[in-house]
Amino acid sequence: MQILIPVIILGVLGLVFGTLLGVAAKALKVEKDDRIEQITELLPGANCGGCGYAGCAALAEAIAKGEAEPTKCPGTKKENVNKIADILGIIVEEKEKTVAKVLCSGTCGKASVKYKYEGITDCVAAQRFGGGEKSCAYGCTGYGSCVSVCKFDAIHIENGIAVVDDKKCVGCGMCAEICPKNVIDMIPAKQKVFVLCKSKDKGAVVKDICSAGCVGCKLCEKNCPNGAICVTDNIAKIDYSKCSNCGACAEKCPKGIITKATL
Amino acid sequence: MSLFIELVLLSLSTILVNNFVLVKFLGICPFLGVSKKVSTAIGMSLAVTFVMTVASACTYLVQAFLLEPFGIEYMQTVAFILVIAVLVQFVEMVIQKFSPALYNALGIYLPLITTNCAVLGVALLNVQEGYDFIHSVVFGFSGGLSFMLGIVLFAGVRERLETADIPKALHGFPIALITAGLIAMAFLGFSGMKF
């Protein structure tokens, strides 16, 4: 008989608590939108934060509430975007895919340095010491802040500057955002010709500090059949909506900083 | 000595002299697990303080009105774990219903507390020391505060360690354990004080 007392007491205690929790669960039930879970499954799940929300689940919640477009995440595959639209019962407009591009050619040896930096390997930190060790105030610092924020392993430091892997880049824009030099641009994926320099310094200054910098000679501007490239603020700029990717500018550029990607 | 002064001294000695984490070594798992950032450490310790206070009250009632009258004090551990688990679940539901903001802030930490041995520890210590209801609640609350003091101090040090120049072999967890030891040693300075 002795052994029955604790068994009964604890059993009753457990039963009471269990019923209490069961009743509480019913009484305090919080309505949850089950679409949120479905949408979360369709998002990439990298939690990169490129959309501006705290991870994929937070974006899914915003999409379900109608606060964000299903196309908000550039990393989501087209068929998944359509599936999300089906869940919500809406039609989405297609958004042009963009990829990141580092607009700098100042690799080791080409760009001169003004001092030796021995701090933390982080561009934002290096930027605070006189704008980094490179003499050029506009070029890639090369300490890989972009590499550390990229969740898709799509950007790497090669020979002193960051290089984006087009195939892996989903266009989330995190690297462009962290870059203290603003040297990374989000460019339409179909664009194949780039001006790999962002220096607004005058030609003579650029020549002194970097052997691969735009000197603003305007040869590209004169040779473009579509009038898509023009030199403003001492730097050649391509109007991507007019450019036909013919590559005439790339052939004429004396510095070889306008490149045409081979396909 | 009036009751008030007695309670203040009890909480002081719990927070400093008999610190739950650094002197009694209770709740080491969240102490090491959730101490990488000061903000999460504060969130975790707020949740722990809350649960420890309520758990102290509930377990006292269970002990005084269920276990003792039937002479089954030896079932303490089982009964207390049951009470704490139910309590955490219930608190989670209530918070989720009435304060979604607080629920989001505590979020992941609430369920974790069920397995925090400091909570069970405070319930068992209450019985061991023979505290009455008010003493139990104050002991639970100040136990939570002592957990907060320990984990927030530790998180502050760990944040600085992130950028410090540490020998490679000690990176990450090893240096965290050494740091925890050093902080615990600092708290030994209070030992022997009697209020």
Short mmCIF file of C-alpha atoms in Angstrom, two decimals:
data_model
loop_
_atom_site.label_atom_id
_atom_site.label_comp_id
_atom_site.label_asym_id
_atom_site.label_seq_id
_atom_site.Cartn_x
_atom_site.Cartn_y
_atom_site.Cartn_z
CA MET A 1 0.00 0.00 0.00
CA GLN A 2 2.87 2.34 0.88
CA ILE A 3 4.05 2.49 -2.70
CA LEU A 4 0.63 3.49 -3.99
CA ILE A 5 0.59 6.88 -2.23
CA PRO A 6 3.35 8.58 -4.28
CA VAL A 7 2.06 6.90 -7.45
CA ILE A 8 -1.42 8.26 -6.89
CA ILE A 9 -0.25 11.72 -5.77
CA LEU A 10 2.12 12.20 -8.69
CA GLY A 11 -0.37 10.66 -11.08
CA VAL A 12 -3.08 13.05 -9.98
CA LEU A 13 -0.62 15.94 -10.06
CA GLY A 14 0.36 15.04 -13.61
CA LEU A 15 -3.24 14.59 -14.65
CA VAL A 16 -4.25 17.96 -13.19
CA PHE A 17 -1.32 19.73 -14.82
CA GLY A 18 -1.95 17.98 -18.12
CA THR A 19 -5.61 18.99 -18.15
CA LEU A 20 -4.65 22.51 -17.15
CA LEU A 21 -2.19 22.77 -20.03
CA GLY A 22 -4.70 21.25 -22.43
CA VAL A 23 -7.37 23.75 -21.42
CA ALA A 24 -4.84 26.59 -21.50
CA ALA A 25 -3.68 25.60 -24.97
CA LYS A 26 -7.26 25.81 -26.23
CA ALA A 27 -8.12 29.01 -24.35
CA LEU A 28 -4.90 30.82 -25.19
CA LYS A 29 -4.60 29.64 -28.77
CA VAL A 30 -2.91 32.12 -31.06
CA GLU A 31 -4.12 32.12 -34.65
CA LYS A 32 -1.20 31.44 -36.92
CA ASP A 33 -1.14 31.86 -40.65
CA ASP A 34 -0.14 28.45 -42.04
CA ARG A 35 0.80 30.10 -45.33
CA ILE A 36 3.86 31.55 -43.59
CA GLU A 37 5.34 28.09 -43.19
CA GLN A 38 4.63 27.14 -46.80
CA ILE A 39 6.25 30.34 -48.07
CA THR A 40 9.28 29.86 -45.81
CA GLU A 41 9.86 26.48 -47.42
CA LEU A 42 9.90 28.06 -50.88
CA LEU A 43 12.45 30.73 -49.97
CA PRO A 44 16.16 29.84 -50.26
CA GLY A 45 16.65 29.52 -46.50
CA ALA A 46 20.09 31.15 -46.51
CA ASN A 47 18.88 33.86 -44.09
CA CYS A 48 21.20 36.32 -45.87
CA GLY A 49 19.20 39.38 -44.84
CA GLY A 50 19.52 40.92 -48.32
CA CYS A 51 15.78 41.64 -48.39
CA GLY A 52 16.04 43.79 -45.27
CA TYR A 53 14.10 41.36 -43.07
CA ALA A 54 15.59 39.31 -40.24
CA GLY A 55 15.89 36.09 -42.19
CA CYS A 56 13.71 34.05 -44.54
CA ALA A 57 10.98 33.33 -41.97
CA ALA A 58 10.54 37.05 -41.29
CA LEU A 59 10.28 37.76 -45.02
CA ALA A 60 7.74 34.95 -45.40
CA GLU A 61 5.64 36.55 -42.69
CA ALA A 62 5.84 39.93 -44.44
CA ILE A 63 4.91 38.33 -47.78
CA ALA A 64 1.93 36.56 -46.22
CA LYS A 65 0.73 39.83 -44.71
CA GLY A 66 1.12 41.55 -48.07
CA GLU A 67 3.83 43.91 -46.80
CA ALA A 68 6.44 42.55 -49.19
CA GLU A 69 6.36 41.33 -52.78
CA PRO A 70 7.12 37.65 -53.47
CA THR A 71 9.91 38.93 -55.73
CA LYS A 72 11.53 40.75 -52.80
CA CYS A 73 14.08 37.95 -52.45
CA PRO A 74 16.33 37.89 -55.50
CA GLY A 75 17.68 34.48 -54.52
CA THR A 76 14.34 32.70 -54.97
CA LYS A 77 13.98 30.60 -58.10
CA LYS A 78 11.38 31.72 -60.62
CA GLU A 79 9.20 28.62 -60.20
CA ASN A 80 9.20 29.13 -56.43
CA VAL A 81 8.14 32.77 -56.82
CA ASN A 82 5.24 31.55 -58.95
CA LYS A 83 4.33 28.96 -56.31
CA ILE A 84 4.31 31.67 -53.63
CA ALA A 85 2.08 33.78 -55.86
CA ASP A 86 -0.24 30.77 -56.20
CA ILE A 87 -0.42 30.40 -52.41
CA LEU A 88 -1.31 34.06 -52.04
CA GLY A 89 -3.58 34.06 -55.09
CA ILE A 90 -1.85 37.00 -56.74
CA ILE A 91 0.03 37.62 -59.97
CA VAL A 92 3.63 38.82 -59.76
CA GLU A 93 5.44 41.04 -62.20
CA GLU A 94 8.76 39.68 -63.26
CA LYS A 95 11.77 41.48 -61.95
CA GLU A 96 14.98 41.72 -63.90
CA LYS A 97 17.75 39.62 -62.35
CA THR A 98 20.80 41.56 -61.28
CA VAL A 99 24.22 40.38 -60.24
CA ALA A 100 26.92 42.11 -58.24
CA LYS A 101 30.03 43.37 -60.02
CA VAL A 102 33.14 44.82 -58.44
CA LEU A 103 34.03 47.85 -60.56
CA CYS A 104 37.77 48.01 -59.95
CA SER A 105 40.82 46.70 -61.80
CA GLY A 106 43.38 47.82 -59.25
CA THR A 107 44.92 44.44 -58.50
CA CYS A 108 48.19 44.01 -56.59
CA GLY A 109 50.97 45.75 -58.50
CA LYS A 110 48.65 47.90 -60.58
CA ALA A 111 47.33 50.12 -57.82
CA SER A 112 49.90 51.82 -55.60
CA VAL A 113 49.65 51.87 -51.83
CA LYS A 114 50.25 54.83 -49.56
CA TYR A 115 51.13 52.90 -46.37
CA LYS A 116 51.20 49.38 -44.99
CA TYR A 117 47.97 48.43 -43.24
CA GLU A 118 48.29 45.84 -40.48
CA GLY A 119 44.92 46.06 -38.76
CA ILE A 120 41.89 43.76 -38.74
CA THR A 121 41.21 42.19 -42.12
CA ASP A 122 38.00 44.08 -42.68
CA CYS A 123 37.33 46.82 -45.25
CA VAL A 124 35.16 48.90 -42.94
CA ALA A 125 37.95 48.96 -40.33
CA ALA A 126 40.62 49.69 -42.95
CA GLN A 127 38.49 52.51 -44.39
CA ARG A 128 38.82 54.34 -41.06
CA PHE A 129 42.59 54.61 -41.42
CA GLY A 130 42.79 57.28 -44.11
CA GLY A 131 40.48 55.37 -46.44
CA GLY A 132 42.52 52.18 -46.59
CA GLU A 133 46.06 51.50 -47.79
CA LYS A 134 45.49 51.97 -51.52
CA SER A 135 46.29 55.42 -52.88
CA CYS A 136 43.06 55.39 -54.90
CA ALA A 137 40.14 56.60 -52.82
CA TYR A 138 37.59 54.82 -55.03
CA GLY A 139 39.07 51.32 -55.52
CA CYS A 140 38.48 47.99 -53.82
CA THR A 141 40.26 47.77 -50.45
CA GLY A 142 40.57 44.01 -50.76
CA TYR A 143 39.98 43.04 -47.14
CA GLY A 144 36.91 40.99 -47.88
CA SER A 145 34.02 42.52 -45.92
CA CYS A 146 31.92 41.50 -48.92
CA VAL A 147 33.25 37.93 -48.74
CA SER A 148 32.18 37.61 -45.12
CA VAL A 149 28.61 38.86 -45.72
CA CYS A 150 28.03 36.69 -48.81
CA LYS A 151 25.92 33.67 -47.84
CA PHE A 152 26.23 32.08 -51.27
CA ASP A 153 30.04 31.79 -51.52
CA ALA A 154 29.86 33.96 -54.65
CA ILE A 155 32.52 36.58 -53.97
CA HIS A 156 36.23 36.07 -53.30
CA ILE A 157 39.39 38.14 -53.05
CA GLU A 158 41.63 37.43 -56.02
CA ASN A 159 44.95 39.20 -56.38
CA GLY A 160 44.00 42.01 -54.01
CA ILE A 161 40.49 42.82 -55.21
CA ALA A 162 37.10 41.19 -54.82
CA VAL A 163 35.74 39.19 -57.74
CA VAL A 164 32.14 38.03 -58.07
CA ASP A 165 31.30 34.58 -59.39
CA ASP A 166 28.35 35.32 -61.75
CA LYS A 167 27.11 31.75 -61.60
CA LYS A 168 26.79 31.72 -57.82
CA CYS A 169 25.63 35.31 -57.31
CA VAL A 170 21.88 35.54 -56.68
CA GLY A 171 21.83 39.32 -56.59
CA CYS A 172 20.89 39.83 -52.93
CA GLY A 173 23.00 42.99 -52.79
CA MET A 174 24.51 42.39 -49.36
CA CYS A 175 28.07 42.92 -50.65
CA ALA A 176 27.14 46.20 -52.35
CA GLU A 177 25.62 47.37 -49.10
CA ILE A 178 28.57 46.55 -46.82
CA CYS A 179 31.26 47.89 -49.19
CA PRO A 180 32.63 51.10 -47.64
CA LYS A 181 33.96 52.21 -51.04
CA ASN A 182 30.68 51.62 -52.90
CA VAL A 183 32.75 49.93 -55.56
CA ILE A 184 30.27 47.06 -56.01
CA ASP A 185 27.30 47.77 -58.28
CA MET A 186 24.19 45.69 -58.92
CA ILE A 187 24.10 45.27 -62.68
CA PRO A 188 21.47 43.58 -64.92
CA ALA A 189 22.52 39.97 -65.48
CA LYS A 190 22.34 40.26 -69.28
CA GLN A 191 24.94 43.07 -69.29
CA LYS A 192 28.29 41.78 -70.56
CA VAL A 193 30.41 44.95 -70.92
CA PHE A 194 31.68 46.72 -67.82
CA VAL A 195 33.83 49.71 -66.96
CA LEU A 196 35.99 48.25 -64.21
CA CYS A 197 36.89 51.52 -62.51
CA LYS A 198 35.05 54.01 -60.36
CA SER A 199 37.71 56.68 -59.87
CA LYS A 200 36.42 60.23 -60.18
CA ASP A 201 39.98 61.61 -59.95
CA LYS A 202 41.33 63.60 -62.90
CA GLY A 203 43.32 61.64 -65.52
CA ALA A 204 46.74 62.85 -64.38
CA VAL A 205 46.08 61.85 -60.78
CA VAL A 206 44.77 58.43 -61.77
CA LYS A 207 47.86 57.77 -63.92
CA ASP A 208 50.10 58.43 -60.92
CA ILE A 209 48.43 56.05 -58.50
CA CYS A 210 47.04 53.22 -60.63
CA SER A 211 48.07 51.71 -63.93
CA ALA A 212 44.54 50.36 -64.44
CA GLY A 213 42.34 53.38 -63.90
CA CYS A 214 40.00 55.34 -66.14
CA VAL A 215 41.71 58.56 -67.26
CA GLY A 216 38.61 59.95 -68.92
CA CYS A 217 40.02 59.98 -72.48
CA LYS A 218 36.54 59.65 -74.01
CA LEU A 219 37.68 57.16 -76.70
CA CYS A 220 34.89 54.83 -75.63
CA GLU A 221 32.32 57.61 -75.82
CA LYS A 222 33.37 58.48 -79.37
CA ASN A 223 33.31 54.87 -80.56
CA CYS A 224 30.00 53.74 -79.11
CA PRO A 225 27.44 53.16 -81.92
CA ASN A 226 24.49 53.46 -79.51
CA GLY A 227 25.56 56.51 -77.50
CA ALA A 228 25.35 54.30 -74.42
CA ILE A 229 28.64 55.26 -72.78
CA CYS A 230 29.67 58.70 -71.70
CA VAL A 231 32.34 60.23 -69.50
CA THR A 232 31.03 62.26 -66.58
CA ASP A 233 33.08 63.26 -63.52
CA ASN A 234 36.24 61.88 -65.17
CA ILE A 235 34.85 58.35 -65.37
CA ALA A 236 33.24 56.41 -68.20
CA LYS A 237 29.75 55.16 -67.40
CA ILE A 238 27.58 52.74 -69.36
CA ASP A 239 23.84 53.31 -69.64
CA TYR A 240 22.78 49.67 -69.35
CA SER A 241 19.39 50.32 -70.96
CA LYS A 242 21.03 51.55 -74.18
CA CYS A 243 24.08 49.22 -74.31
CA SER A 244 23.94 46.47 -76.92
CA ASN A 245 26.98 44.62 -75.53
CA CYS A 246 28.83 45.12 -78.85
CA GLY A 247 32.16 45.63 -77.12
CA ALA A 248 33.41 48.48 -79.36
CA CYS A 249 34.37 50.50 -76.29
CA ALA A 250 36.28 47.59 -74.80
CA GLU A 251 38.43 47.32 -77.94
CA LYS A 252 39.31 51.00 -77.91
CA CYS A 253 40.00 51.51 -74.20
CA PRO A 254 43.74 52.28 -73.90
CA LYS A 255 43.82 51.18 -70.28
CA GLY A 256 41.99 47.92 -70.85
CA ILE A 257 39.58 48.55 -68.04
CA ILE A 258 36.45 48.19 -70.14
CA THR A 259 36.00 44.45 -70.46
CA LYS A 260 33.64 42.26 -72.37
CA ALA A 261 32.83 39.03 -70.59
CA THR A 262 33.25 36.03 -72.85
CA LEU A 263 30.31 33.73 -73.05
CA MET B 1 15.97 41.96 12.92
CA SER B 2 12.95 42.99 10.94
CA LEU B 3 11.78 40.76 8.09
CA PHE B 4 12.64 43.34 5.45
CA ILE B 5 16.30 43.65 6.45
CA GLU B 6 16.54 39.88 6.65
CA LEU B 7 15.23 39.53 3.09
CA VAL B 8 17.61 42.19 1.73
CA LEU B 9 20.55 40.41 3.34
CA LEU B 10 19.34 37.07 1.98
CA SER B 11 19.24 38.41 -1.56
CA LEU B 12 22.61 40.18 -1.21
CA SER B 13 24.29 37.03 -0.02
CA THR B 14 22.63 35.02 -2.80
CA ILE B 15 23.74 37.44 -5.50
CA LEU B 16 27.33 38.02 -4.34
CA VAL B 17 28.53 35.46 -1.83
CA ASN B 18 26.65 32.40 -3.04
CA ASN B 19 26.32 33.36 -6.70
CA PHE B 20 24.38 30.60 -8.45
CA VAL B 21 26.59 30.35 -11.49
CA LEU B 22 30.02 31.35 -10.27
CA VAL B 23 30.06 29.87 -6.78
CA LYS B 24 27.42 27.12 -6.81
CA PHE B 25 28.02 26.17 -10.47
CA LEU B 26 24.34 25.87 -11.26
CA GLY B 27 23.04 26.65 -14.76
CA ILE B 28 26.40 26.28 -16.47
CA CYS B 29 24.84 25.14 -19.77
CA PRO B 30 23.09 28.43 -20.64
CA PHE B 31 25.98 30.29 -18.96
CA LEU B 32 28.31 28.99 -21.65
CA GLY B 33 25.76 28.59 -24.42
CA VAL B 34 23.94 31.90 -24.48
CA SER B 35 26.73 34.26 -23.46
CA LYS B 36 28.17 35.26 -26.81
CA LYS B 37 26.31 38.56 -26.89
CA VAL B 38 25.30 40.81 -23.99
CA SER B 39 21.84 41.40 -25.45
CA THR B 40 20.94 37.69 -25.66
CA ALA B 41 22.47 37.13 -22.23
CA ILE B 42 20.16 39.77 -20.77
CA GLY B 43 17.14 38.22 -22.52
CA MET B 44 17.99 34.76 -21.24
CA SER B 45 18.61 35.90 -17.67
CA LEU B 46 15.40 37.95 -17.56
CA ALA B 47 13.46 34.84 -18.56
CA VAL B 48 15.36 32.73 -16.01
CA THR B 49 14.75 35.24 -13.22
CA PHE B 50 11.05 35.27 -13.98
CA VAL B 51 10.72 31.49 -14.09
CA MET B 52 12.88 30.99 -10.99
CA THR B 53 10.74 33.37 -8.96
CA VAL B 54 7.47 31.74 -10.00
CA ALA B 55 8.95 28.24 -9.69
CA SER B 56 10.09 28.97 -6.12
CA ALA B 57 6.55 29.93 -5.16
CA CYS B 58 4.92 26.92 -6.88
CA THR B 59 7.38 24.32 -5.66
CA TYR B 60 7.03 25.66 -2.12
CA LEU B 61 3.29 25.11 -2.33
CA VAL B 62 3.72 21.60 -3.73
CA GLN B 63 6.26 20.77 -1.03
CA ALA B 64 4.23 22.17 1.86
CA PHE B 65 0.76 21.00 0.88
CA LEU B 66 1.36 17.82 -1.09
CA LEU B 67 4.68 16.14 -0.39
CA GLU B 68 5.03 16.83 3.35
CA PRO B 69 1.49 15.91 4.48
CA PHE B 70 1.77 12.56 2.69
CA GLY B 71 5.36 11.99 3.82
CA ILE B 72 6.72 11.53 0.30
CA GLU B 73 9.49 14.18 0.32
CA TYR B 74 11.73 11.72 -1.49
CA MET B 75 9.66 12.35 -4.65
CA GLN B 76 10.82 15.98 -4.61
CA THR B 77 12.97 15.87 -7.74
CA VAL B 78 10.30 14.24 -9.89
CA ALA B 79 7.52 16.45 -8.61
CA PHE B 80 9.55 19.64 -8.98
CA ILE B 81 10.62 18.84 -12.52
CA LEU B 82 6.98 18.23 -13.38
CA VAL B 83 5.94 21.53 -11.83
CA ILE B 84 8.72 23.51 -13.53
CA ALA B 85 8.06 21.99 -16.95
CA VAL B 86 4.34 22.70 -16.74
CA LEU B 87 5.03 26.19 -15.45
CA VAL B 88 7.37 27.05 -18.31
CA GLN B 89 4.88 25.74 -20.86
CA PHE B 90 2.05 27.66 -19.27
CA VAL B 91 4.04 30.89 -18.98
CA GLU B 92 5.04 30.55 -22.62
CA MET B 93 1.41 30.25 -23.70
CA VAL B 94 0.32 33.20 -21.59
CA ILE B 95 3.10 35.42 -22.87
CA GLN B 96 2.47 34.40 -26.46
CA LYS B 97 -1.18 35.33 -26.09
CA PHE B 98 -0.95 38.56 -24.17
CA SER B 99 2.44 40.03 -25.08
CA PRO B 100 3.71 38.92 -28.50
CA ALA B 101 6.51 41.48 -28.25
CA LEU B 102 7.88 39.94 -25.05
CA TYR B 103 7.33 36.49 -26.56
CA ASN B 104 9.44 37.39 -29.57
CA ALA B 105 12.13 38.89 -27.35
CA LEU B 106 12.38 35.82 -25.08
CA GLY B 107 11.36 33.41 -27.87
CA ILE B 108 13.88 30.61 -27.94
CA TYR B 109 15.03 31.07 -24.35
CA LEU B 110 11.76 30.26 -22.65
CA PRO B 111 11.61 26.53 -23.55
CA LEU B 112 15.33 26.24 -22.83
CA ILE B 113 14.73 27.15 -19.20
CA THR B 114 12.93 23.86 -18.51
CA THR B 115 16.30 22.16 -18.65
CA ASN B 116 18.16 24.83 -16.70
CA CYS B 117 19.39 23.12 -13.55
CA ALA B 118 19.51 26.45 -11.68
CA VAL B 119 15.70 26.43 -11.61
CA LEU B 120 15.50 22.95 -10.16
CA GLY B 121 18.42 23.89 -7.91
CA VAL B 122 16.61 26.85 -6.41
CA ALA B 123 13.56 24.70 -5.68
CA LEU B 124 15.63 22.03 -3.94
CA LEU B 125 17.71 24.57 -2.02
CA ASN B 126 14.54 26.22 -0.73
CA VAL B 127 13.57 22.93 0.88
CA GLN B 128 17.09 22.19 2.12
CA GLU B 129 17.39 25.57 3.83
CA GLY B 130 13.88 25.31 5.27
CA TYR B 131 12.73 28.67 3.88
CA ASP B 132 9.13 29.77 4.32
CA PHE B 133 7.02 31.09 1.42
CA ILE B 134 8.32 34.69 1.37
CA HIS B 135 11.93 33.63 1.86
CA SER B 136 11.55 31.10 -0.95
CA VAL B 137 10.25 33.69 -3.41
CA VAL B 138 12.96 36.20 -2.50
CA PHE B 139 15.60 33.48 -2.73
CA GLY B 140 14.30 32.48 -6.17
CA PHE B 141 14.25 36.06 -7.41
CA SER B 142 17.73 36.90 -6.16
CA GLY B 143 18.97 33.58 -7.49
CA GLY B 144 17.78 34.77 -10.91
CA LEU B 145 19.54 38.09 -10.41
CA SER B 146 22.76 36.31 -9.46
CA PHE B 147 22.46 34.28 -12.68
CA MET B 148 21.99 37.54 -14.58
CA LEU B 149 25.02 39.15 -12.93
CA GLY B 150 27.21 36.18 -13.79
CA ILE B 151 26.10 35.71 -17.38
CA VAL B 152 26.08 39.41 -18.31
CA LEU B 153 29.58 39.97 -16.89
CA PHE B 154 30.77 36.89 -18.76
CA ALA B 155 29.08 37.95 -22.02
CA GLY B 156 30.75 41.37 -21.79
CA VAL B 157 34.16 39.73 -21.50
CA ARG B 158 33.40 37.30 -24.34
CA GLU B 159 32.37 40.14 -26.68
CA ARG B 160 35.79 41.68 -26.14
CA LEU B 161 37.54 38.34 -26.60
CA GLU B 162 36.11 38.16 -30.15
CA THR B 163 38.60 40.72 -31.38
CA ALA B 164 41.40 40.00 -28.92
CA ASP B 165 44.69 38.44 -29.96
CA ILE B 166 44.36 34.95 -28.47
CA PRO B 167 46.70 31.99 -29.05
CA LYS B 168 45.18 29.87 -31.79
CA ALA B 169 44.79 26.75 -29.66
CA LEU B 170 42.62 28.66 -27.20
CA HIS B 171 40.21 30.16 -29.77
CA GLY B 172 36.51 29.88 -29.01
CA PHE B 173 35.45 27.51 -26.27
CA PRO B 174 38.76 26.97 -24.41
CA ILE B 175 39.26 30.68 -23.74
CA ALA B 176 35.61 30.93 -22.68
CA LEU B 177 36.17 28.23 -20.05
CA ILE B 178 39.35 29.92 -18.80
CA THR B 179 37.51 33.24 -18.59
CA ALA B 180 34.64 31.63 -16.69
CA GLY B 181 37.18 30.23 -14.22
CA LEU B 182 38.82 33.61 -13.73
CA ILE B 183 35.48 35.33 -13.11
CA ALA B 184 34.52 32.58 -10.64
CA MET B 185 37.83 33.17 -8.85
CA ALA B 186 37.05 36.88 -8.64
CA PHE B 187 33.77 35.97 -6.92
CA LEU B 188 35.70 33.90 -4.39
CA GLY B 189 36.69 37.29 -2.97
CA PHE B 190 33.22 37.47 -1.43
CA SER B 191 33.44 34.07 0.21
CA GLY B 192 33.54 33.98 3.97
CA MET B 193 31.44 37.15 4.24
CA LYS B 194 28.50 36.61 6.50
CA PHE B 195 25.49 38.87 6.49
#
